[in-house]
């Protein structure tokens, strides 16, 4: 910038008048116009004035030019001195391997700064997560209150479910306590209700299977918001149940499903049928079992199987 200022000053020093007093007089003489003494005097005074003006301007510009050149010289010397000092320091760092240490420290500093930024992002994310967790807990608490209120409002309906389940359970175990427990599930999961079907001393497979039978019928006949019109039980349901209780299952099924727009389907093995025959009169056996047998399957040939063919269900 200072070099540009000097260049502008040099251009200003070279500026001269485009026309002199003599040139003005020659122009007027050629036009046959002659100056009187007063006019000539005024021209002389103007010429002297402008010469002084130009002289003062040149003097001021020269002073500025000298000052700028002095500043440039001083700064050049200072810059050269600083460059020499820098070169000496770099040479010293190189000789003592301090430059490598500096580079390593700079790299470590950048690494630590990056780690700090990552930790800061993690802390921010953790704070955001905790805030969302608090809001979720509030929502869960509010949902638990709504669910509790809903259960209280539905108590008459729930009471009917309990009574039906209990009446079925008493058919099998008259001296055992049975019923349905429906409570709010306020744990961290997606289940709103804890529904437990209970028959006292239900540790054996037999009682547990009876409980399944009673629960399925309760849902079918007393439940709401479903369109199921049948229940299917595999022969495994009858495993572990004594003959009297097996027979009671079929008595209940006959009573509950007769003349109803619902269907009970069960697959029963031949040995299971043989076990319950002694629990029925001939009339009951005919009415409950024989008249309601719609398909008999054997292993005598493939045509006697469910699909009428042999199906190889092997692992690929």
Tab-separated table of C-alpha atoms in Angstrom:
chain	number	residue	atom	x	y	z
A	1	UNK	CA	0.000	0.000	0.000
A	2	UNK	CA	2.833	2.378	0.836
A	3	UNK	CA	4.467	1.651	-2.545
A	4	UNK	CA	1.237	2.684	-4.253
A	5	UNK	CA	1.187	5.906	-2.236
A	6	UNK	CA	4.740	6.718	-3.426
A	7	UNK	CA	3.711	6.018	-7.018
A	8	UNK	CA	0.767	8.419	-6.669
A	9	UNK	CA	3.090	11.070	-5.218
A	10	UNK	CA	5.525	10.697	-8.155
A	11	UNK	CA	2.670	11.158	-10.585
A	12	UNK	CA	1.596	14.280	-8.681
A	13	UNK	CA	5.148	15.722	-8.881
A	14	UNK	CA	5.155	15.372	-12.673
A	15	UNK	CA	1.975	17.405	-13.159
A	16	UNK	CA	2.718	20.753	-14.904
A	17	UNK	CA	0.464	23.568	-16.231
A	18	UNK	CA	-0.906	22.805	-19.662
A	19	UNK	CA	-0.464	26.471	-20.786
A	20	UNK	CA	1.841	29.340	-19.696
A	21	UNK	CA	1.391	33.102	-19.618
A	22	UNK	CA	3.397	33.421	-22.864
A	23	UNK	CA	1.125	30.962	-24.599
A	24	UNK	CA	-1.909	32.993	-23.531
A	25	UNK	CA	-0.379	36.235	-24.906
A	26	UNK	CA	0.512	34.611	-28.231
A	27	UNK	CA	-3.040	33.336	-28.631
A	28	UNK	CA	-4.503	36.785	-28.070
A	29	UNK	CA	-1.874	38.493	-30.336
A	30	UNK	CA	-2.758	36.093	-33.139
A	31	UNK	CA	-6.339	37.181	-32.660
A	32	UNK	CA	-5.213	40.893	-32.850
A	33	UNK	CA	-6.180	41.422	-29.244
A	34	UNK	CA	-3.574	43.227	-27.175
A	35	UNK	CA	-3.364	43.237	-23.408
A	36	UNK	CA	-3.169	46.537	-21.639
A	37	UNK	CA	-0.797	47.049	-18.731
A	38	UNK	CA	-3.420	46.104	-16.111
A	39	UNK	CA	-4.232	42.801	-17.759
A	40	UNK	CA	-0.557	41.913	-18.158
A	41	UNK	CA	0.001	42.675	-14.487
A	42	UNK	CA	-2.828	40.412	-13.429
A	43	UNK	CA	-1.448	37.608	-15.593
A	44	UNK	CA	1.951	38.044	-13.968
A	45	UNK	CA	0.356	37.870	-10.527
A	46	UNK	CA	-1.598	34.740	-11.438
A	47	UNK	CA	1.518	33.110	-12.820
A	48	UNK	CA	3.412	33.865	-9.616
A	49	UNK	CA	0.481	32.560	-7.518
A	50	UNK	CA	0.261	29.252	-9.360
A	51	UNK	CA	4.037	28.827	-9.312
A	52	UNK	CA	3.998	29.223	-5.525
A	53	UNK	CA	1.035	26.859	-5.290
A	54	UNK	CA	2.835	24.225	-7.358
A	55	UNK	CA	6.052	24.734	-5.413
A	56	UNK	CA	4.261	24.247	-2.084
A	57	UNK	CA	2.456	21.179	-3.420
A	58	UNK	CA	5.729	19.644	-4.627
A	59	UNK	CA	7.346	20.401	-1.290
A	60	UNK	CA	4.511	18.719	0.606
A	61	UNK	CA	4.523	15.707	-1.715
A	62	UNK	CA	8.289	15.343	-1.429
A	63	UNK	CA	8.015	15.407	2.353
A	64	UNK	CA	5.327	12.705	2.234
A	65	UNK	CA	7.434	10.679	-0.199
A	66	UNK	CA	10.501	10.889	2.035
A	67	UNK	CA	8.470	9.898	5.092
A	68	UNK	CA	6.955	6.895	3.297
A	69	UNK	CA	10.342	5.772	1.996
A	70	UNK	CA	11.707	6.014	5.520
A	71	UNK	CA	8.825	3.914	6.884
A	72	UNK	CA	9.293	1.345	4.116
A	73	UNK	CA	12.991	1.129	4.858
A	74	UNK	CA	12.361	0.751	8.602
A	75	UNK	CA	9.720	-1.947	8.096
A	76	UNK	CA	11.906	-3.797	5.595
A	77	UNK	CA	14.750	-3.878	8.096
A	78	UNK	CA	12.367	-5.051	10.842
A	79	UNK	CA	10.889	-7.733	8.557
A	80	UNK	CA	14.352	-8.945	7.614
A	81	UNK	CA	15.338	-9.034	11.285
A	82	UNK	CA	12.218	-11.014	12.230
A	83	UNK	CA	12.786	-13.439	9.348
A	84	UNK	CA	16.344	-14.027	10.548
A	85	UNK	CA	15.106	-14.632	14.087
A	86	UNK	CA	12.457	-17.039	12.778
A	87	UNK	CA	15.051	-18.930	10.742
A	88	UNK	CA	17.301	-19.216	13.797
A	89	UNK	CA	14.422	-20.541	15.914
A	90	UNK	CA	13.415	-23.076	13.262
A	91	UNK	CA	17.042	-24.195	12.979
A	92	UNK	CA	17.217	-24.567	16.766
A	93	UNK	CA	13.973	-26.566	16.838
A	94	UNK	CA	15.236	-28.815	14.059
A	95	UNK	CA	18.584	-29.438	15.755
A	96	UNK	CA	16.949	-30.333	19.082
A	97	UNK	CA	14.023	-32.294	17.490
A	98	UNK	CA	11.704	-29.890	19.235
A	99	UNK	CA	9.829	-29.376	15.983
A	100	UNK	CA	8.838	-33.053	15.929
A	101	UNK	CA	7.657	-32.717	19.510
A	102	UNK	CA	5.671	-29.644	18.536
A	103	UNK	CA	4.074	-31.463	15.591
A	104	UNK	CA	3.227	-34.449	17.802
A	105	UNK	CA	1.775	-32.201	20.474
A	106	UNK	CA	-0.258	-30.340	17.865
A	107	UNK	CA	-1.570	-33.652	16.521
A	108	UNK	CA	-2.375	-34.849	20.042
A	109	UNK	CA	-4.081	-31.549	20.789
A	110	UNK	CA	-6.245	-31.894	17.672
A	111	UNK	CA	-7.078	-35.477	18.653
A	112	UNK	CA	-8.066	-34.442	22.174
A	113	UNK	CA	-10.181	-31.591	20.820
A	114	UNK	CA	-11.974	-34.043	18.515
A	115	UNK	CA	-12.533	-36.411	21.440
A	116	UNK	CA	-13.814	-33.521	23.538
A	117	UNK	CA	-16.277	-32.566	20.801
A	118	UNK	CA	-17.449	-36.189	20.564
A	119	UNK	CA	-17.945	-36.340	24.330
A	120	UNK	CA	-19.850	-33.074	24.205
A	121	UNK	CA	-22.142	-34.489	21.517
A	122	UNK	CA	-22.592	-37.651	23.599
A	123	UNK	CA	-23.469	-35.586	26.677
A	124	UNK	CA	-25.992	-33.593	24.668
A	125	UNK	CA	-27.466	-36.818	23.274
A	126	UNK	CA	-27.585	-38.313	26.761
A	127	UNK	CA	-29.397	-35.249	28.088
A	128	UNK	CA	-31.864	-35.454	25.212
A	129	UNK	CA	-32.382	-39.187	25.880
A	130	UNK	CA	-32.993	-38.571	29.592
A	131	UNK	CA	-35.539	-35.904	28.734
A	132	UNK	CA	-37.333	-38.288	26.372
A	133	UNK	CA	-37.150	-41.020	29.013
A	134	UNK	CA	-38.754	-38.727	31.598
A	135	UNK	CA	-41.512	-37.825	29.156
A	136	UNK	CA	-42.044	-41.510	28.325
A	137	UNK	CA	-42.283	-42.365	32.032
A	138	UNK	CA	-44.848	-39.606	32.474
A	139	UNK	CA	-46.829	-41.002	29.541
A	140	UNK	CA	-46.629	-44.533	30.981
A	141	UNK	CA	-47.816	-43.302	34.366
A	142	UNK	CA	-50.698	-41.462	32.743
A	143	UNK	CA	-51.532	-44.557	30.675
A	144	UNK	CA	-51.487	-46.711	33.828
A	145	UNK	CA	-53.972	-44.342	35.460
A	146	UNK	CA	-56.223	-44.483	32.384
A	147	UNK	CA	-55.976	-48.295	32.331
A	148	UNK	CA	-56.786	-48.519	36.043
A	149	UNK	CA	-59.808	-46.316	35.507
A	150	UNK	CA	-60.875	-48.468	32.548
A	151	UNK	CA	-60.651	-51.656	34.635
A	152	UNK	CA	-62.763	-50.068	37.355
A	153	UNK	CA	-65.389	-49.069	34.800
A	154	UNK	CA	-65.351	-52.561	33.265
A	155	UNK	CA	-65.611	-54.371	36.602
A	156	UNK	CA	-69.212	-55.601	35.947
A	157	UNK	CA	-68.083	-57.218	32.681
A	158	UNK	CA	-64.927	-58.612	34.267
A	159	UNK	CA	-67.001	-60.041	37.092
A	160	UNK	CA	-69.029	-61.975	34.509
A	161	UNK	CA	-65.830	-63.401	33.011
A	162	UNK	CA	-64.612	-64.492	36.434
A	163	UNK	CA	-67.925	-66.135	37.282
A	164	UNK	CA	-68.031	-68.088	34.015
A	165	UNK	CA	-64.423	-69.279	34.395
A	166	UNK	CA	-65.037	-70.201	38.026
A	167	UNK	CA	-68.180	-72.196	37.140
A	168	UNK	CA	-66.205	-74.232	34.602
A	169	UNK	CA	-63.342	-74.801	37.032
A	170	UNK	CA	-65.739	-76.083	39.700
A	171	UNK	CA	-66.977	-78.754	37.273
A	172	UNK	CA	-63.487	-80.278	37.344
A	173	UNK	CA	-62.229	-79.410	40.828
A	174	UNK	CA	-65.182	-78.666	43.156
A	175	UNK	CA	-62.943	-78.174	46.187
A	176	UNK	CA	-60.313	-75.938	44.524
A	177	UNK	CA	-60.330	-72.152	44.282
A	178	UNK	CA	-60.374	-70.889	40.700
A	179	UNK	CA	-60.793	-67.566	38.952
A	180	UNK	CA	-59.345	-64.861	36.684
A	181	UNK	CA	-57.043	-62.071	37.886
A	182	UNK	CA	-56.857	-58.969	35.660
A	183	UNK	CA	-54.487	-56.218	36.806
A	184	UNK	CA	-52.697	-53.200	35.339
A	185	UNK	CA	-49.199	-53.951	34.057
A	186	UNK	CA	-47.127	-50.856	34.906
A	187	UNK	CA	-43.778	-52.423	34.045
A	188	UNK	CA	-41.547	-51.296	31.174
A	189	UNK	CA	-43.186	-53.258	28.380
A	190	UNK	CA	-45.998	-53.026	25.848
A	191	UNK	CA	-48.508	-55.108	27.816
A	192	UNK	CA	-51.294	-53.085	29.408
A	193	UNK	CA	-52.913	-55.890	31.391
A	194	UNK	CA	-51.740	-58.895	33.361
A	195	UNK	CA	-54.362	-61.610	32.852
A	196	UNK	CA	-53.868	-64.779	34.886
A	197	UNK	CA	-56.157	-67.791	34.830
A	198	UNK	CA	-55.791	-69.605	38.141
A	199	UNK	CA	-56.903	-72.968	39.521
A	200	UNK	CA	-55.557	-73.827	42.959
A	201	UNK	CA	-52.651	-76.308	42.904
A	202	UNK	CA	-52.295	-75.946	39.134
A	203	UNK	CA	-48.746	-77.316	39.082
A	204	UNK	CA	-49.590	-80.571	37.310
A	205	UNK	CA	-50.025	-80.808	33.540
A	206	UNK	CA	-53.561	-82.110	34.026
A	207	UNK	CA	-54.810	-79.105	35.990
A	208	UNK	CA	-52.914	-76.721	33.709
A	209	UNK	CA	-54.582	-78.240	30.618
A	210	UNK	CA	-57.992	-77.977	32.255
A	211	UNK	CA	-57.224	-74.325	32.958
A	212	UNK	CA	-56.464	-73.797	29.249
A	213	UNK	CA	-59.779	-75.402	28.304
A	214	UNK	CA	-61.726	-73.205	30.731
A	215	UNK	CA	-59.891	-70.051	29.640
A	216	UNK	CA	-60.474	-70.702	25.909
A	217	UNK	CA	-64.192	-71.232	26.441
A	218	UNK	CA	-64.385	-68.101	28.598
A	219	UNK	CA	-62.874	-66.010	25.795
A	220	UNK	CA	-65.137	-67.567	23.174
A	221	UNK	CA	-68.453	-67.236	25.025
A	222	UNK	CA	-67.859	-64.260	27.319
A	223	UNK	CA	-65.187	-62.277	25.464
A	224	UNK	CA	-65.783	-59.203	23.321
A	225	UNK	CA	-64.236	-57.546	20.263
A	226	UNK	CA	-63.521	-60.768	18.380
A	227	UNK	CA	-65.268	-62.674	15.597
A	228	UNK	CA	-64.104	-66.192	16.455
A	229	UNK	CA	-66.883	-68.773	16.443
A	230	UNK	CA	-64.920	-71.934	17.138
A	231	UNK	CA	-62.277	-73.425	19.410
A	232	UNK	CA	-59.779	-76.074	18.330
A	233	UNK	CA	-57.901	-78.301	20.772
A	234	UNK	CA	-55.205	-80.766	19.810
A	235	UNK	CA	-55.026	-84.213	21.406
A	236	UNK	CA	-52.097	-83.039	23.523
A	237	UNK	CA	-54.555	-81.048	25.626
A	238	UNK	CA	-55.933	-84.344	26.986
A	239	UNK	CA	-52.525	-85.696	28.055
A	240	UNK	CA	-52.074	-85.884	31.814
A	241	UNK	CA	-55.788	-85.495	32.530
A	242	UNK	CA	-57.536	-88.401	34.256
A	243	UNK	CA	-60.513	-90.171	32.698
A	244	UNK	CA	-63.172	-88.382	34.759
A	245	UNK	CA	-61.893	-84.945	33.772
A	246	UNK	CA	-61.507	-85.919	30.101
A	247	UNK	CA	-65.130	-87.018	30.095
A	248	UNK	CA	-66.148	-83.765	31.798
A	249	UNK	CA	-64.448	-81.755	29.028
A	250	UNK	CA	-66.641	-83.434	26.417
A	251	UNK	CA	-69.781	-83.070	28.565
A	252	UNK	CA	-69.128	-79.334	28.931
A	253	UNK	CA	-68.350	-78.977	25.218
A	254	UNK	CA	-71.616	-80.748	24.346
A	255	UNK	CA	-73.637	-78.583	26.728
A	256	UNK	CA	-72.049	-75.270	25.748
A	257	UNK	CA	-71.923	-75.733	21.975
A	258	UNK	CA	-75.245	-77.481	21.377
A	259	UNK	CA	-77.760	-75.233	19.622
A	260	UNK	CA	-75.165	-72.428	19.493
A	261	UNK	CA	-73.717	-70.741	16.444
A	262	UNK	CA	-70.276	-71.889	17.533
A	263	UNK	CA	-68.197	-75.001	17.007
A	264	UNK	CA	-65.853	-77.098	19.132
A	265	UNK	CA	-63.180	-79.082	17.269
A	266	UNK	CA	-60.897	-81.593	18.981
A	267	UNK	CA	-58.500	-84.231	17.737
A	268	UNK	CA	-58.604	-87.242	20.069
A	269	UNK	CA	-56.413	-90.329	19.997
A	270	UNK	CA	-58.012	-93.777	20.133
A	271	UNK	CA	-56.434	-94.588	23.498
A	272	UNK	CA	-57.894	-91.373	24.937
A	273	UNK	CA	-61.356	-92.332	23.700
A	274	UNK	CA	-60.970	-95.800	25.188
A	275	UNK	CA	-60.087	-94.261	28.567
A	276	UNK	CA	-63.272	-92.160	28.795
A	277	UNK	CA	-65.809	-94.787	27.669
A	278	UNK	CA	-66.224	-96.056	31.213
A	279	UNK	CA	-67.220	-92.537	32.336
A	280	UNK	CA	-70.235	-92.397	29.991
A	281	UNK	CA	-73.460	-94.291	29.785
A	282	UNK	CA	-74.198	-95.845	26.423
A	283	UNK	CA	-76.639	-93.052	25.698
A	284	UNK	CA	-74.100	-90.350	26.615
A	285	UNK	CA	-71.373	-92.010	24.556
A	286	UNK	CA	-73.638	-92.124	21.532
A	287	UNK	CA	-74.927	-88.578	21.951
A	288	UNK	CA	-71.688	-86.829	22.905
A	289	UNK	CA	-68.960	-88.804	21.122
A	290	UNK	CA	-70.284	-91.046	18.354
A	291	UNK	CA	-72.837	-88.638	16.885
A	292	UNK	CA	-70.268	-85.816	16.831
A	293	UNK	CA	-67.381	-87.732	15.266
A	294	UNK	CA	-66.984	-86.228	11.782
A	295	UNK	CA	-63.697	-87.804	10.653
A	296	UNK	CA	-61.767	-90.921	11.620
A	297	UNK	CA	-58.109	-91.156	10.637
A	298	UNK	CA	-55.929	-94.274	10.748
A	299	UNK	CA	-52.459	-95.293	9.657
A	300	UNK	CA	-53.651	-98.341	7.690
A	301	UNK	CA	-53.062	-96.642	4.349
A	302	UNK	CA	-52.296	-93.202	2.908
A	303	UNK	CA	-55.946	-92.744	1.928
A	304	UNK	CA	-56.936	-92.966	5.594
A	305	UNK	CA	-54.695	-90.028	6.514
A	306	UNK	CA	-55.806	-86.409	6.829
A	307	UNK	CA	-54.833	-85.319	3.318
A	308	UNK	CA	-55.339	-88.731	1.697
A	309	UNK	CA	-51.672	-88.859	0.684
A	310	UNK	CA	-48.322	-89.407	2.308
A	311	UNK	CA	-46.561	-86.124	3.053
A	312	UNK	CA	-42.808	-86.156	3.588
A	313	UNK	CA	-41.980	-83.263	5.895
A	314	UNK	CA	-38.209	-83.550	5.818
A	315	UNK	CA	-35.657	-80.862	6.562
A	316	UNK	CA	-34.020	-79.360	3.519
